[in-house]
Amino acid sequence: MRIIKTADYDELSRVASNIIAAQITVKPDSVLGLATGSTPIGIYDRLIKKCEEGDVDFSDITTVNLDEYCSLAADDEHSYRYFMNEHLFNHININPANTHVPNGMAGDVALECAEYERIIKEAGGIDLQLLGMGHNGHIGFNEPADEFADVTHCVDLTERTIEANKRFFDSADDVPRRALTMGIGTIMTAKKILMVVSGRDKAETVKRVLTGPVTPVVPATILRFHADVTFVCDAAAYSLMK
Ligand code: GLP
């Protein structure tokens, strides 16, 4: 694992956006795995700027997002599809047909999950997966569990995640209780992984992820078994590491 410690969130966003831009430059038809949450916003802002300035070309890029809330339609402002359109897709020269987010409204959830796996495989697999990290060490919406989930599946969100994500909703009661997420197995098939973590409130989890036992109780620990992970962490998130 390559660890890049940055002074602050701003530098984290700059470093991570440069890594994604380099991936696109080297392989213009890359399949990018993308993430939501607060942490990637600064990265997406910079990628939009790079695209506007002609430094990055998304025209041959395919994207697959990690996850989506169940029961939220694409045009619901709380859905991850809406988030991605607002924070990235609407502002870059990507073909919307090549942007994929699980369908949280799917009637047949098992079929939707299987279809999502098929989309990833047919696109040639994920070249670079961007990941944020939940306070409990979740990646995508793979919550602490007894075992690592393999493929895209439906999960029940933990109270801690509902608490953490309620800031995007009017109240905790409005946060959907279920979500579709790529599995840990899906994430681990990505050729490269770029993990971004910011803030003092994640320092304890960063320490557990980097130094504790590899366990599904802290899902991000599995990344230590991946051959090509770049972990970009700001000083606050890294503050409990020696
Ligand atoms: C959500 C998303 C995750 C994300 C996490 C952390 O739960 N499903 O993919 O990594 O939030 O988000 P933030 O960056 O806002 O802390």
GROMACS .gro file of C-alpha atoms and ligand atoms in nm:
model
  258
    1MET     CA    1   0.000   0.000   0.000
    2ARG     CA    2   0.128   0.343  -0.096
    3ILE     CA    3   0.040   0.602   0.170
    4ILE     CA    4   0.038   0.969   0.075
    5LYS     CA    5  -0.005   1.202   0.369
    6THR     CA    6  -0.127   1.550   0.280
    7ALA     CA    7  -0.133   1.868   0.487
    8ASP     CA    8  -0.508   1.916   0.453
    9TYR     CA    9  -0.824   1.840   0.255
   10ASP     CA   10  -0.727   2.079  -0.021
   11GLU     CA   11  -0.400   1.904  -0.089
   12LEU     CA   12  -0.572   1.565  -0.064
   13SER     CA   13  -0.814   1.674  -0.336
   14ARG     CA   14  -0.531   1.800  -0.555
   15VAL     CA   15  -0.322   1.483  -0.520
   16ALA     CA   16  -0.617   1.248  -0.577
   17SER     CA   17  -0.749   1.442  -0.877
   18ASN     CA   18  -0.401   1.431  -1.031
   19ILE     CA   19  -0.391   1.053  -0.987
   20ILE     CA   20  -0.728   1.017  -1.163
   21ALA     CA   21  -0.622   1.260  -1.438
   22ALA     CA   22  -0.302   1.059  -1.490
   23GLN     CA   23  -0.508   0.740  -1.521
   24ILE     CA   24  -0.727   0.903  -1.788
   25THR     CA   25  -0.422   1.036  -1.974
   26VAL     CA   26  -0.251   0.697  -1.979
   27LYS     CA   27  -0.571   0.507  -2.065
   28PRO     CA   28  -0.835   0.739  -2.217
   29ASP     CA   29  -1.096   0.460  -2.225
   30SER     CA   30  -1.053   0.373  -1.858
   31VAL     CA   31  -1.333   0.234  -1.646
   32LEU     CA   32  -1.343   0.449  -1.333
   33GLY     CA   33  -1.514   0.330  -1.017
   34LEU     CA   34  -1.653   0.637  -0.842
   35ALA     CA   35  -1.770   0.723  -0.492
   36THR     CA   36  -2.006   0.967  -0.322
   37GLY     CA   37  -1.992   1.133   0.020
   38SER     CA   38  -1.826   1.463   0.116
   39THR     CA   39  -1.467   1.355   0.064
   40PRO     CA   40  -1.466   1.320  -0.318
   41ILE     CA   41  -1.631   1.659  -0.381
   42GLY     CA   42  -1.300   1.851  -0.391
   43ILE     CA   43  -1.160   1.589  -0.629
   44TYR     CA   44  -1.459   1.619  -0.862
   45ASP     CA   45  -1.434   2.001  -0.857
   46ARG     CA   46  -1.075   1.975  -0.973
   47LEU     CA   47  -1.153   1.717  -1.242
   48ILE     CA   48  -1.424   1.949  -1.378
   49LYS     CA   49  -1.167   2.230  -1.394
   50LYS     CA   50  -0.912   2.007  -1.567
   51CYS     CA   51  -1.179   1.907  -1.820
   52GLU     CA   52  -1.277   2.272  -1.884
   53GLU     CA   53  -0.913   2.360  -1.939
   54GLY     CA   54  -0.871   2.073  -2.186
   55ASP     CA   55  -0.631   1.877  -1.967
   56VAL     CA   56  -0.860   1.578  -1.917
   57ASP     CA   57  -1.089   1.420  -2.175
   58PHE     CA   58  -1.377   1.206  -2.047
   59SER     CA   59  -1.526   1.127  -2.389
   60ASP     CA   60  -1.414   0.761  -2.386
   61ILE     CA   61  -1.444   0.709  -2.011
   62THR     CA   62  -1.692   0.469  -1.850
   63THR     CA   63  -1.787   0.509  -1.485
   64VAL     CA   64  -1.941   0.269  -1.236
   65ASN     CA   65  -2.047   0.401  -0.899
   66LEU     CA   66  -2.008   0.205  -0.581
   67ASP     CA   67  -2.356   0.227  -0.442
   68GLU     CA   68  -2.707   0.373  -0.430
   69TYR     CA   69  -2.982   0.405  -0.173
   70CYS     CA   70  -3.283   0.179  -0.220
   71SER     CA   71  -3.615   0.346  -0.297
   72LEU     CA   72  -3.470   0.677  -0.420
   73ALA     CA   73  -3.531   0.765  -0.785
   74ALA     CA   74  -3.251   0.904  -1.003
   75ASP     CA   75  -3.408   1.252  -0.993
   76ASP     CA   76  -3.443   1.251  -0.613
   77GLU     CA   77  -3.193   1.507  -0.486
   78HIS     CA   78  -3.079   1.263  -0.215
   79SER     CA   79  -2.994   0.984  -0.454
   80TYR     CA   80  -2.634   0.910  -0.542
   81ARG     CA   81  -2.723   0.929  -0.913
   82TYR     CA   82  -2.838   1.288  -0.855
   83PHE     CA   83  -2.522   1.360  -0.652
   84MET     CA   84  -2.298   1.232  -0.932
   85ASN     CA   85  -2.484   1.429  -1.199
   86GLU     CA   86  -2.463   1.746  -0.990
   87HIS     CA   87  -2.104   1.711  -0.872
   88LEU     CA   88  -1.943   1.567  -1.184
   89PHE     CA   89  -2.126   1.423  -1.483
   90ASN     CA   90  -2.324   1.736  -1.580
   91HIS     CA   91  -2.002   1.937  -1.599
   92ILE     CA   92  -1.767   1.712  -1.799
   93ASN     CA   93  -1.764   1.577  -2.153
   94ILE     CA   94  -1.868   1.224  -2.056
   95ASN     CA   95  -2.131   1.029  -2.248
   96PRO     CA   96  -2.417   0.995  -1.992
   97ALA     CA   97  -2.488   0.647  -2.132
   98ASN     CA   98  -2.145   0.542  -2.007
   99THR     CA   99  -2.215   0.646  -1.647
  100HIS     CA  100  -2.354   0.370  -1.428
  101VAL     CA  101  -2.505   0.385  -1.079
  102PRO     CA  102  -2.704   0.093  -0.933
  103ASN     CA  103  -3.079   0.143  -0.971
  104GLY     CA  104  -3.221   0.183  -0.621
  105MET     CA  105  -3.574   0.163  -0.757
  106ALA     CA  106  -3.527  -0.180  -0.914
  107GLY     CA  107  -3.821  -0.411  -0.848
  108ASP     CA  108  -3.606  -0.721  -0.877
  109VAL     CA  109  -3.306  -0.643  -0.659
  110ALA     CA  110  -3.122  -0.970  -0.729
  111LEU     CA  111  -3.153  -0.910  -1.101
  112GLU     CA  112  -3.033  -0.550  -1.069
  113CYS     CA  113  -2.727  -0.665  -0.872
  114ALA     CA  114  -2.644  -0.935  -1.126
  115GLU     CA  115  -2.692  -0.684  -1.407
  116TYR     CA  116  -2.455  -0.438  -1.236
  117GLU     CA  117  -2.186  -0.705  -1.211
  118ARG     CA  118  -2.241  -0.782  -1.581
  119ILE     CA  119  -2.199  -0.414  -1.675
  120ILE     CA  120  -1.866  -0.398  -1.490
  121LYS     CA  121  -1.738  -0.719  -1.650
  122GLU     CA  122  -1.849  -0.621  -2.001
  123ALA     CA  123  -1.681  -0.283  -1.964
  124GLY     CA  124  -1.357  -0.474  -1.906
  125GLY     CA  125  -1.339  -0.443  -1.527
  126ILE     CA  126  -1.255  -0.140  -1.316
  127ASP     CA  127  -0.919   0.023  -1.391
  128LEU     CA  128  -0.921   0.264  -1.098
  129GLN     CA  129  -1.163   0.259  -0.806
  130LEU     CA  130  -1.199   0.572  -0.595
  131LEU     CA  131  -1.306   0.497  -0.238
  132GLY     CA  132  -1.406   0.703   0.061
  133MET     CA  133  -1.431   0.545   0.404
  134GLY     CA  134  -1.716   0.544   0.653
  135HIS     CA  135  -1.649   0.611   1.023
  136ASN     CA  136  -1.695   0.240   1.092
  137GLY     CA  137  -1.453   0.146   0.814
  138HIS     CA  138  -1.722   0.074   0.555
  139ILE     CA  139  -1.636   0.099   0.187
  140GLY     CA  140  -1.916   0.153  -0.061
  141PHE     CA  141  -2.198   0.048   0.169
  142ASN     CA  142  -2.024  -0.269   0.285
  143GLU     CA  143  -2.099  -0.237   0.652
  144PRO     CA  144  -1.916  -0.421   0.934
  145ALA     CA  145  -2.021  -0.786   0.906
  146ASP     CA  146  -1.927  -1.145   0.987
  147GLU     CA  147  -1.782  -1.198   0.644
  148PHE     CA  148  -1.668  -0.999   0.341
  149ALA     CA  149  -1.953  -0.974   0.089
  150ASP     CA  150  -1.852  -1.081  -0.257
  151VAL     CA  151  -2.056  -0.920  -0.535
  152THR     CA  152  -2.307  -0.635  -0.570
  153HIS     CA  153  -2.585  -0.687  -0.316
  154CYS     CA  154  -2.846  -0.519  -0.100
  155VAL     CA  155  -2.749  -0.415   0.255
  156ASP     CA  156  -2.920  -0.292   0.569
  157LEU     CA  157  -2.744   0.027   0.678
  158THR     CA  158  -2.613   0.051   1.033
  159GLU     CA  159  -2.736   0.316   1.276
  160ARG     CA  160  -2.389   0.473   1.268
  161THR     CA  161  -2.401   0.515   0.891
  162ILE     CA  162  -2.757   0.651   0.905
  163GLU     CA  163  -2.639   0.900   1.170
  164ALA     CA  164  -2.336   1.001   0.961
  165ASN     CA  165  -2.534   1.042   0.639
  166LYS     CA  166  -2.838   1.220   0.784
  167ARG     CA  167  -2.665   1.552   0.720
  168PHE     CA  168  -2.764   1.515   0.355
  169PHE     CA  169  -3.133   1.468   0.452
  170ASP     CA  170  -3.389   1.664   0.653
  171SER     CA  171  -3.366   1.412   0.937
  172ALA     CA  172  -3.231   1.066   1.021
  173ASP     CA  173  -3.583   0.929   0.961
  174ASP     CA  174  -3.555   1.027   0.595
  175VAL     CA  175  -3.236   0.827   0.534
  176PRO     CA  176  -3.323   0.507   0.346
  177ARG     CA  177  -3.253   0.196   0.556
  178ARG     CA  178  -3.126  -0.011   0.268
  179ALA     CA  179  -2.884   0.034  -0.018
  180LEU     CA  180  -2.733  -0.148  -0.313
  181THR     CA  181  -2.355  -0.169  -0.310
  182MET     CA  182  -2.073  -0.329  -0.501
  183GLY     CA  183  -1.938  -0.615  -0.291
  184ILE     CA  184  -1.594  -0.626  -0.135
  185GLY     CA  185  -1.512  -0.885  -0.401
  186THR     CA  186  -1.620  -0.643  -0.675
  187ILE     CA  187  -1.404  -0.367  -0.528
  188MET     CA  188  -1.105  -0.598  -0.490
  189THR     CA  189  -1.115  -0.687  -0.862
  190ALA     CA  190  -1.031  -0.322  -0.949
  191LYS     CA  191  -0.682  -0.302  -1.097
  192LYS     CA  192  -0.599   0.002  -0.887
  193ILE     CA  193  -0.763   0.149  -0.579
  194LEU     CA  194  -0.744   0.509  -0.464
  195MET     CA  195  -0.866   0.556  -0.108
  196VAL     CA  196  -0.921   0.909   0.026
  197VAL     CA  197  -0.974   0.987   0.394
  198SER     CA  198  -1.002   1.327   0.557
  199GLY     CA  199  -1.066   1.458   0.907
  200ARG     CA  200  -0.984   1.391   1.272
  201ASP     CA  201  -1.311   1.202   1.319
  202LYS     CA  202  -1.173   0.921   1.101
  203ALA     CA  203  -0.829   0.900   1.266
  204GLU     CA  204  -0.920   0.606   1.492
  205THR     CA  205  -1.055   0.408   1.197
  206VAL     CA  206  -0.750   0.495   0.983
  207LYS     CA  207  -0.530   0.346   1.254
  208ARG     CA  208  -0.740   0.030   1.270
  209VAL     CA  209  -0.743   0.001   0.890
  210LEU     CA  210  -0.366   0.040   0.857
  211THR     CA  211  -0.247  -0.147   1.164
  212GLY     CA  212  -0.528  -0.364   1.305
  213PRO     CA  213  -0.625  -0.716   1.205
  214VAL     CA  214  -0.779  -0.766   0.861
  215THR     CA  215  -1.141  -0.834   0.943
  216PRO     CA  216  -1.489  -0.785   0.794
  217VAL     CA  217  -1.572  -0.599   1.116
  218VAL     CA  218  -1.363  -0.315   0.968
  219PRO     CA  219  -1.429  -0.373   0.596
  220ALA     CA  220  -1.157  -0.134   0.466
  221THR     CA  221  -0.888  -0.355   0.627
  222ILE     CA  222  -0.925  -0.593   0.329
  223LEU     CA  223  -0.751  -0.331   0.113
  224ARG     CA  224  -0.421  -0.439   0.271
  225PHE     CA  225  -0.454  -0.756   0.059
  226HIS     CA  226  -0.487  -0.561  -0.266
  227ALA     CA  227  -0.174  -0.528  -0.480
  228ASP     CA  228  -0.217  -0.166  -0.589
  229VAL     CA  229  -0.372   0.067  -0.333
  230THR     CA  230  -0.289   0.435  -0.294
  231PHE     CA  231  -0.416   0.567   0.038
  232VAL     CA  232  -0.434   0.947   0.040
  233CYS     CA  233  -0.493   1.074   0.389
  234ASP     CA  234  -0.483   1.425   0.530
  235ALA     CA  235  -0.284   1.504   0.845
  236ALA     CA  236  -0.595   1.511   1.067
  237ALA     CA  237  -0.705   1.163   0.957
  238TYR     CA  238  -0.348   1.037   0.996
  239SER     CA  239  -0.297   1.198   1.335
  240LEU     CA  240  -0.308   0.877   1.543
  241MET     CA  241  -0.043   0.707   1.331
  242LYS     CA  242   0.318   0.726   1.447
  243GLP     C1  243  -2.128   0.692   0.235
  243GLP     C2  244  -2.091   0.625   0.105
  243GLP     C3  245  -1.947   0.579   0.105
  243GLP     C4  246  -1.858   0.691   0.153
  243GLP     C5  247  -1.893   0.726   0.294
  243GLP     C6  248  -1.803   0.829   0.357
  243GLP     O1  249  -2.168   0.603   0.331
  243GLP     N1  250  -2.172   0.514   0.075
  243GLP     O2  251  -1.911   0.535  -0.025
  243GLP     O3  252  -1.724   0.652   0.145
  243GLP     O4  253  -2.027   0.775   0.291
  243GLP     O5  254  -1.847   0.954   0.322
  243GLP     P1  255  -1.778   1.091   0.360
  243GLP     O6  256  -1.671   1.109   0.258
  243GLP     O7  257  -1.886   1.191   0.348
  243GLP     O8  258  -1.726   1.077   0.498
   0.00000   0.00000   0.00000
